[in-house]
Every structure is written in structure tokens, then in C-alpha cells.
């Protein structure tokens, strides 16, 4: 269902018909309701009393900039702390995740890339060993909202290389380099996604 939203098969602000969705997915309405509740928690759906669920609107330009401003406050710090505090196992997991090549030609690749991208950034936060920082980053659900707005298919390789630079600096225990690499990655990602606003 997340893929339906990310790929705009359920369009922004559209009402979600639970029974129709259950038929389309060939499941009973109960798991659909459970999934809708999770998607609401991630900010992809809104629930209105007596009206049911609607797909959340896309980010506005101001919300987009606010999202990246928050990421630029939180995530470079996470990379710095991951480089200075992360244990060997966490660093190894991060490096392994960064080496996975993203495929964007298969069906639902948009949703798969979004999940992989979010997983990488979450591993940076986990490696930073600061649960409050990780929680703050997680609550933004940034990847879902940004990739739903615009998905730069041609830049997947660039994202992959940027992730490898961040992971290498963290693995080497270089806090300044890790912080800089994350800041550069987020700044570049912001520029790539600005295309959504024409």
C-alpha cells in the first residue's frame, strides 16, 4: 500500500476506500485497516472522523525546506557521533548497507529504493548510539515524504556514491569527514529534489 502512495496510484488528497483496496489487494479489510493505521502514523494518510482516510497532500515548498533544514541539523551530527561512538559491528552493518546497489527498473523499485535509503540513514542514527537523536530523525519520515514528492531516478547512482562516502568516513572513525560527507549529501539531495517545484 505504501508503494501505491509513493507511486501516486493513490493520488494526494484522494479518499481511500477500504473495501475497494481490500479487493484490489485480494485480502480482507482487516489487514487493510491495520496498514492504513501504520501509514497514518507515518504521515502518508490522514484520518478524519466519519470520513475515513485520505492520502496526505504533498509537501509544499516551505515544508520541503523545513524538512531539509531539520535533516541538516540532525543527520550531520548523527554521522559525526557514529564515527566517534559507533562500535565495530554497527559500523560494519553501515558499510554493508552502503555497498548495496539500488535497482530502479523493477516494479515497485521506487518504494524499494525509498526503504533502502531510509534504512541507510537509520543505520547512521543507530550507529551514533543516541536513541533520542534516532527517534527525532525517524519521526520526520523524511524519505517517504520527499520521495513521494519527486523521485530522481537518474540520480540513484549519485545517492549510492554519497552513501558510500558517508559510510567510509564513519567506518574510518573520522568524525569531521563523516559530518561533512553527510552535510554534502543532504545539500545535494535537496538540490536534486527541488525539481519537484519546477
Coordinates of C-alpha atoms in Angstrom, one line a residue:
X1 CA 0.0 0.0 0.0
X2 CA 2.9 2.3 0.7
X3 CA 4.0 1.8 -2.9
X4 CA 0.6 2.8 -4.1
X5 CA 1.0 6.1 -2.4
X6 CA 4.7 6.7 -3.3
X7 CA 4.0 6.0 -6.9
X8 CA 0.8 8.1 -6.9
X9 CA -1.5 5.3 -7.8
X10 CA -3.4 6.6 -4.7
X11 CA -3.2 10.3 -5.5
X12 CA -2.6 13.0 -2.9
X13 CA -5.8 14.0 -1.1
X14 CA -7.8 11.1 -2.5
X15 CA -10.2 9.3 -0.3
X16 CA -9.2 5.7 0.5
X17 CA -11.9 3.1 0.0
X18 CA -11.1 0.3 2.4
X19 CA -13.3 -2.3 0.7
X20 CA -12.1 -1.5 -2.8
X21 CA -8.5 -1.6 -1.7
X22 CA -9.0 -4.9 0.0
X23 CA -10.5 -6.3 -3.2
X24 CA -7.6 -4.9 -5.3
X25 CA -5.0 -6.4 -2.9
X26 CA -7.0 -9.6 -2.6
X27 CA -7.1 -9.5 1.2
X28 CA -9.8 -9.0 3.8
X29 CA -10.5 -5.4 5.1
X30 CA -8.8 -6.1 8.5
X31 CA -5.2 -6.1 7.3
X32 CA -6.0 -3.1 5.1
X33 CA -7.3 -1.2 8.2
X34 CA -4.1 -2.2 10.1
X35 CA -1.9 -1.0 7.3
X36 CA -3.8 2.3 7.0
X37 CA -3.3 3.0 10.7
X38 CA 0.5 2.5 10.2
X39 CA 0.5 4.7 7.1
X40 CA -1.3 7.4 9.1
X41 CA 1.4 7.2 11.8
X42 CA 4.0 7.7 9.1
X43 CA 2.1 10.8 7.8
X44 CA 1.2 9.3 4.5
X45 CA -2.6 9.2 5.3
X46 CA -4.9 11.4 7.3
X47 CA -7.9 10.1 9.2
X48 CA -11.0 12.3 9.5
X49 CA -13.9 11.4 11.9
X50 CA -16.8 9.9 10.0
X51 CA -15.0 10.4 6.7
X52 CA -12.3 7.8 6.8
X53 CA -8.8 8.0 5.4
X54 CA -7.4 10.3 2.7
X55 CA -4.0 10.4 1.2
X56 CA -1.9 13.2 2.7
X57 CA -1.2 16.2 0.4
X58 CA 2.4 16.5 -1.0
X59 CA 4.9 18.8 0.8
X60 CA 4.7 22.4 -0.1
X61 CA 8.0 24.2 -1.0
X62 CA 8.1 25.7 2.5
X63 CA 7.5 22.3 4.2
X64 CA 10.2 20.8 1.9
X65 CA 12.7 23.4 3.0
X66 CA 11.7 22.9 6.7
X67 CA 12.2 19.2 6.3
X68 CA 15.7 19.6 4.9
X69 CA 16.6 22.2 7.5
X70 CA 15.8 19.7 10.2
X71 CA 17.7 17.0 8.5
X72 CA 20.7 19.3 8.2
X73 CA 20.6 19.9 11.9
X74 CA 20.2 16.3 12.9
X75 CA 21.9 14.0 10.4
X76 CA 25.4 15.5 10.2
X77 CA 25.5 15.3 14.0
X78 CA 24.4 11.6 13.7
X79 CA 27.2 10.9 11.2
X80 CA 29.8 12.7 13.5
X81 CA 28.7 10.7 16.5
X82 CA 28.6 7.4 14.5
X83 CA 32.2 8.0 13.6
X84 CA 33.3 8.7 17.1
X85 CA 30.9 6.4 19.1
X86 CA 29.9 3.6 16.9
X87 CA 31.0 0.1 17.7
X88 CA 32.7 -2.1 15.1
X89 CA 29.5 -4.2 14.4
X90 CA 27.4 -1.2 13.8
X91 CA 30.0 0.4 11.5
X92 CA 30.3 -2.9 9.6
X93 CA 26.5 -3.0 9.1
X94 CA 26.5 0.6 7.8
X95 CA 29.3 -0.1 5.3
X96 CA 27.5 -3.3 4.1
X97 CA 24.3 -1.3 3.6
X98 CA 26.1 1.4 1.7
X99 CA 27.6 -1.1 -0.7
X100 CA 24.2 -2.4 -1.8
X101 CA 23.4 -1.2 -5.4
X102 CA 19.9 0.2 -5.9
X103 CA 17.8 -1.2 -8.7
X104 CA 15.2 1.2 -10.0
X105 CA 13.9 -0.6 -13.1
X106 CA 11.8 -3.3 -11.4
X107 CA 8.2 -2.9 -10.5
X108 CA 7.8 -1.1 -7.1
X109 CA 11.5 -0.1 -7.3
X110 CA 10.5 3.4 -6.2
X111 CA 9.2 2.1 -2.9
X112 CA 12.2 -0.3 -2.5
X113 CA 14.7 2.4 -3.1
X114 CA 12.9 4.7 -0.6
X115 CA 13.0 1.9 2.0
X116 CA 16.7 1.2 1.3
X117 CA 17.6 4.9 1.5
X118 CA 15.7 5.3 4.8
X119 CA 17.4 2.1 6.2
X120 CA 20.8 3.6 5.4
X121 CA 20.0 6.9 7.2
X122 CA 18.5 4.9 10.1
X123 CA 21.7 2.9 10.4
X124 CA 23.7 6.1 10.7
X125 CA 21.4 7.2 13.5
X126 CA 21.7 3.7 15.2
X127 CA 25.5 3.8 14.9
X128 CA 25.5 7.2 16.6
X129 CA 24.3 5.5 19.8
X130 CA 21.9 8.3 20.7
X131 CA 18.3 6.9 21.0
X132 CA 16.8 10.4 21.2
X133 CA 18.6 11.6 18.1
X134 CA 17.5 8.5 16.2
X135 CA 13.9 9.0 17.4
X136 CA 13.9 12.6 16.2
X137 CA 15.2 11.5 12.7
X138 CA 12.7 8.7 12.5
X139 CA 9.8 10.9 13.3
X140 CA 10.4 13.1 10.3
X141 CA 9.6 10.2 7.9
X142 CA 11.6 12.4 5.6
X143 CA 12.3 9.8 2.9
X144 CA 8.7 8.9 2.5
X145 CA 7.6 12.5 2.0
X146 CA 10.5 13.6 -0.2
X147 CA 10.5 10.6 -2.5
X148 CA 6.7 10.8 -2.8
X149 CA 7.1 14.4 -3.9
X150 CA 9.7 13.7 -6.6
X151 CA 11.9 10.7 -7.3
X152 CA 15.1 11.5 -9.3
X153 CA 15.6 8.1 -11.0
X154 CA 18.6 9.3 -12.9
X155 CA 20.4 10.2 -9.6
X156 CA 20.2 6.8 -7.8
X157 CA 23.9 6.2 -8.6
X158 CA 24.8 9.5 -7.2
X159 CA 23.0 8.8 -4.0
X160 CA 24.7 5.5 -3.7
X161 CA 28.2 7.1 -4.1
X162 CA 27.3 9.7 -1.5
X163 CA 26.2 7.0 1.0
X164 CA 29.5 5.1 0.4
X165 CA 31.4 8.3 1.3
X166 CA 29.5 8.8 4.5
X167 CA 29.9 5.1 5.5
X168 CA 33.6 5.1 4.7
X169 CA 34.2 8.1 6.9
X170 CA 32.2 6.6 9.7
X171 CA 34.0 3.3 9.4
X172 CA 37.4 5.0 9.4
X173 CA 36.4 6.8 12.7
X174 CA 36.7 10.3 11.1
X175 CA 34.0 12.5 12.7
X176 CA 34.8 15.7 10.8
X177 CA 34.8 13.9 7.4
X178 CA 31.6 12.0 8.3
X179 CA 29.8 15.1 9.3
X180 CA 30.9 16.9 6.1
X181 CA 30.0 14.0 3.9
X182 CA 26.5 13.8 5.4
X183 CA 26.0 17.6 5.0
X184 CA 27.2 17.5 1.4
X185 CA 24.9 14.5 0.7
X186 CA 21.8 16.2 2.2
X187 CA 22.6 19.5 0.4
X188 CA 22.9 17.7 -2.9
X189 CA 19.7 15.7 -2.3
X190 CA 17.9 19.0 -1.5
X191 CA 19.0 20.4 -4.9
X192 CA 18.1 17.2 -6.7
X193 CA 14.6 17.1 -5.3
X194 CA 13.9 20.9 -5.9
X195 CA 13.0 19.9 -9.4
X196 CA 9.6 18.9 -8.0
X197 CA 8.8 22.6 -7.7
X198 CA 9.7 23.4 -11.3

